CSV table of C-alpha atoms and ligand atoms in Angstrom, one decimal:
chain,number,residue,atom,x,y,z
A,1,MET,CA,28.7,-24.1,38.1
A,2,ALA,CA,27.7,-21.0,39.7
A,3,GLU,CA,30.6,-18.6,37.5
A,4,LEU,CA,28.2,-20.3,34.6
A,5,VAL,CA,25.4,-19.4,35.8
A,6,GLU,CA,26.2,-16.3,36.2
A,7,GLN,CA,28.2,-15.8,33.2
A,8,LEU,CA,24.8,-17.1,31.5
A,9,GLY,CA,23.4,-14.3,33.4
A,10,ARG,CA,24.9,-11.5,32.1
A,11,CYS,CA,24.5,-13.1,28.3
A,12,ALA,CA,20.6,-12.9,29.2
A,13,CYS,CA,20.9,-9.9,30.4
A,14,SER,CA,23.0,-7.3,27.4
A,15,GLU,CA,21.1,-9.0,24.9
A,16,ALA,CA,17.6,-7.7,26.1
A,17,PHE,CA,18.0,-4.7,25.6
A,18,SER,CA,15.5,-5.0,22.2
A,19,ALA,CA,12.7,-3.7,20.5
A,20,GLY,CA,12.6,-0.4,23.0
A,21,LEU,CA,12.4,-3.0,26.1
A,22,HIS,CA,14.6,-3.4,29.1
A,23,PRO,CA,16.1,-6.8,30.7
A,24,ALA,CA,12.8,-6.2,33.8
A,25,GLN,CA,10.7,-5.4,31.1
A,26,TRP,CA,11.4,-8.8,28.8
A,27,SER,CA,11.0,-10.7,32.1
A,28,ALA,CA,7.9,-9.3,33.0
A,29,LEU,CA,6.5,-10.5,29.5
A,30,ARG,CA,8.1,-13.8,29.8
A,31,TYR,CA,6.4,-14.1,33.3
A,32,PHE,CA,2.8,-13.5,31.6
A,33,GLU,CA,3.4,-15.3,29.4
A,34,ARG,CA,4.0,-18.5,30.9
A,35,ALA,CA,1.8,-17.5,34.4
A,36,ASN,CA,-1.8,-19.5,34.6
A,37,ARG,CA,-5.2,-17.1,35.1
A,38,PHE,CA,-4.8,-17.3,39.2
A,39,SER,CA,-1.0,-16.1,38.9
A,40,ARG,CA,-1.9,-12.9,36.3
A,41,THR,CA,-1.3,-10.0,39.1
A,42,VAL,CA,1.3,-7.5,40.9
A,43,SER,CA,1.9,-9.8,43.2
A,44,ALA,CA,3.0,-12.5,42.3
A,45,PHE,CA,5.1,-11.8,39.9
A,46,ALA,CA,6.3,-9.7,42.5
A,47,GLN,CA,6.8,-13.3,44.6
A,48,TYR,CA,8.5,-14.6,41.4
A,49,HIS,CA,10.5,-12.1,40.5
A,50,GLY,CA,11.9,-11.9,44.1
A,51,THR,CA,11.0,-7.6,44.2
A,52,THR,CA,9.1,-5.6,45.6
A,53,ARG,CA,5.7,-5.1,44.6
A,54,GLY,CA,6.7,-1.4,44.2
A,55,THR,CA,9.0,-2.3,41.8
A,56,ALA,CA,7.2,-4.5,39.8
A,57,SER,CA,3.8,-2.4,39.9
A,58,GLN,CA,6.5,0.1,37.7
A,59,THR,CA,7.5,-2.7,35.5
A,60,ILE,CA,4.0,-3.4,34.8
A,61,ARG,CA,2.8,-0.4,34.5
A,62,SER,CA,5.1,0.6,32.1
A,63,LEU,CA,3.9,-2.3,29.7
A,64,VAL,CA,0.5,-1.6,30.3
A,65,HIS,CA,1.0,1.9,28.9
A,66,LYS,CA,2.9,0.5,26.3
A,67,GLY,CA,0.6,-1.1,25.2
A,68,TYR,CA,2.0,-5.4,26.3
A,69,LEU,CA,-0.1,-5.7,28.7
A,70,GLN,CA,-3.8,-5.1,29.9
A,71,ARG,CA,-6.2,-5.3,32.7
A,72,LEU,CA,-9.4,-7.4,33.2
A,73,PRO,CA,-11.9,-7.3,35.8
A,74,VAL,CA,-11.6,-11.1,38.2
A,75,LYS,CA,-14.8,-13.0,38.9
A,76,HIS,CA,-15.9,-12.1,41.9
A,77,ASP,CA,-13.4,-10.0,43.3
A,78,GLN,CA,-14.1,-5.9,42.0
A,79,ARG,CA,-10.6,-4.5,43.8
A,80,SER,CA,-8.7,-6.7,41.8
A,81,PHE,CA,-7.7,-7.5,38.9
A,82,ARG,CA,-5.5,-10.1,35.9
A,83,LEU,CA,-3.2,-8.8,33.8
A,84,ASP,CA,-3.2,-10.6,30.3
A,85,LEU,CA,-1.0,-10.2,27.3
A,86,THR,CA,-2.1,-8.0,24.4
A,87,GLU,CA,-1.8,-9.3,20.8
A,88,LYS,CA,1.2,-6.9,20.3
A,89,ALA,CA,2.9,-8.5,22.9
A,90,GLN,CA,2.5,-11.9,21.6
A,91,LEU,CA,4.4,-10.4,18.3
A,92,VAL,CA,7.1,-8.8,20.3
A,93,LEU,CA,7.6,-12.4,21.7
A,94,ALA,CA,8.4,-14.2,18.6
A,95,SER,CA,11.3,-12.3,18.9
A,96,ASP,CA,12.4,-12.7,22.1
A,97,PRO,CA,16.7,-12.4,22.6
A,98,LEU,CA,16.1,-15.4,24.8
A,99,GLY,CA,15.8,-17.3,21.6
A,100,GLU,CA,19.0,-17.8,21.5
A,101,PHE,CA,19.6,-19.7,24.6
A,102,VAL,CA,16.4,-21.9,23.4
A,103,SER,CA,17.9,-22.9,20.1
A,104,ALA,CA,21.4,-23.5,22.3
A,105,ALA,CA,19.4,-25.6,24.5
A,106,GLY,CA,17.6,-27.4,21.9
A,107,ALA,CA,21.0,-28.1,20.4
A,108,LEU,CA,22.0,-30.2,23.1
A,109,PRO,CA,21.6,-34.2,23.7
A,110,VAL,CA,18.1,-35.1,25.4
A,111,GLU,CA,19.6,-36.7,28.2
A,112,GLN,CA,22.1,-33.5,29.1
A,113,CYS,CA,18.8,-31.2,28.7
A,114,SER,CA,17.3,-32.9,31.1
A,115,ALA,CA,20.2,-33.9,33.7
A,116,LEU,CA,20.8,-30.4,33.7
A,117,VAL,CA,17.9,-29.2,34.1
A,118,LEU,CA,17.3,-31.0,37.3
A,119,GLY,CA,20.6,-30.1,38.1
A,120,LEU,CA,20.0,-26.7,38.2
A,121,ARG,CA,16.2,-26.7,39.7
A,122,ALA,CA,17.7,-28.4,42.5
A,123,MET,CA,20.3,-25.2,43.1
A,124,LEU,CA,17.5,-23.3,41.9
A,125,ASP,CA,15.3,-24.4,45.1
A,126,GLN,CA,17.8,-24.1,47.1
A,127,VAL,CA,18.8,-20.9,46.8
A,128,LEU,CA,15.2,-19.8,47.2
A,129,GLU,CA,14.7,-21.8,50.5
A,130,LYS,CA,17.1,-19.1,51.6
A,131,ARG,CA,16.0,-16.8,51.2
A,132,ALA,CA,12.3,-18.0,52.5
A,133,ARG,CA,11.3,-17.9,48.8
A,134,ARG,CA,8.9,-20.7,46.6
A,135,PRO,CA,9.3,-21.4,43.6
A,136,PHE,CA,6.6,-21.7,41.2
A,137,GLY,CA,4.9,-24.6,39.9
A,138,VAL,CA,2.6,-26.5,37.5
A,139,CYS,CA,-0.3,-28.2,37.7
A,140,THR,CA,1.1,-31.2,37.2
A,141,SER,CA,2.9,-31.5,39.6
A,142,CYS,CA,0.8,-30.3,42.8
A,143,GLU,CA,-0.9,-31.7,45.6
A,144,HIS,CA,-4.7,-28.9,44.9
A,145,LEU,CA,-4.8,-30.5,41.0
A,146,GLY,CA,-7.6,-33.2,41.4
A,147,ALA,CA,-9.8,-35.3,38.7
A,148,ALA,CA,-13.1,-33.0,37.4
A,149,ASP,CA,-16.4,-34.5,39.3
A,150,THR,CA,-19.9,-34.5,38.1
A,151,GLU,CA,-20.5,-31.3,39.2
A,152,HIS,CA,-17.5,-29.7,37.2
A,153,GLN,CA,-17.7,-31.8,34.1
A,154,GLU,CA,-16.1,-29.4,31.9
A,155,GLY,CA,-12.6,-28.0,30.5
A,156,CYS,CA,-10.2,-31.8,30.9
A,157,GLY,CA,-11.4,-33.2,33.7
A,158,HIS,CA,-9.0,-31.4,35.5
A,159,HIS,CA,-9.9,-29.3,39.0
A,160,CYS,CA,-7.9,-27.3,41.1
A,161,ARG,CA,-9.4,-27.7,44.7
A,162,LEU,CA,-7.8,-24.2,45.7
A,163,GLN,CA,-9.6,-22.2,43.4
A,164,ASP,CA,-12.7,-24.3,42.9
A,165,GLU,CA,-12.4,-24.4,39.2
A,166,VAL,CA,-12.3,-26.7,36.0
A,167,LEU,CA,-8.9,-26.4,34.4
A,168,GLY,CA,-8.6,-27.0,30.7
A,169,ALA,CA,-6.3,-29.2,29.0
A,170,GLN,CA,-4.2,-26.0,28.4
A,171,GLU,CA,-3.5,-24.7,31.9
A,172,LEU,CA,-1.7,-27.4,33.0
A,173,GLY,CA,1.5,-26.7,32.2
A,174,ARG,CA,1.3,-23.2,33.0
A,175,ILE,CA,2.8,-21.6,36.5
A,176,CYS,CA,1.1,-21.1,39.8
A,177,VAL,CA,1.6,-19.0,43.0
A,178,ASP,CA,-0.3,-21.1,44.6
A,179,HIS,CA,1.4,-24.7,43.8
A,180,ARG,CA,2.3,-27.2,46.2
A,181,CYS,CA,4.6,-29.6,45.8
A,182,ARG,CA,3.4,-33.2,45.5
A,183,GLN,CA,4.6,-36.2,47.7
A,184,GLY,CA,6.9,-37.9,44.7
A,185,HIS,CA,7.6,-34.5,42.7
B,201,LIG,S1,-4.0,-27.4,41.0
B,201,LIG,FE1,-2.3,-26.2,42.1
B,201,LIG,S2,-1.1,-25.5,40.7
B,201,LIG,FE2,-2.5,-26.2,39.0
B,201,LIG,S3,-4.5,-23.7,39.8
B,201,LIG,FE3,-4.4,-25.5,41.7
B,201,LIG,S4,-2.9,-24.4,43.0
B,201,LIG,FE4,-2.4,-23.3,41.2
């Protein structure tokens, strides 16, 4: 199984020299497409990729320079900025070389696909734990997710207790650097 994972990784990397981007830049674009607004930062990206802040900054700087990422100010923190995909990035992601893998996975029977996801997730969790890294997760399995109270009536009725922010429905499935697994997930 480990050899198959390695072979798949190699195939993904060798295909990821397209549209003038290299594998690390493609990975970063995918990350910023999937990450929630609290996690679209240089340090969260560095954590997710298990790389140094310096290497992450270099990748991000090149993507800003090429017009794929834009820096936006963060509310209540003038020293930080958030990184969002530009329209140019959304367009290039439509031809992501990883699309071939998505199609191959989509062709599997649903039960087989679900079992694979569970198995690979468990493998990844073990490897990350040994490296003292935490996996990112989504709001629906997070202990910080709460229902919006009368103070937080907007949005989809969900509230992040950690950030004290209302969450929109489209945000619940995005990966988050502050995710803490709720018991039973
Ligand atoms: S509920 Fe959890 S996963 Fe969602 S934004 Fe808050 S900390 Fe992140």
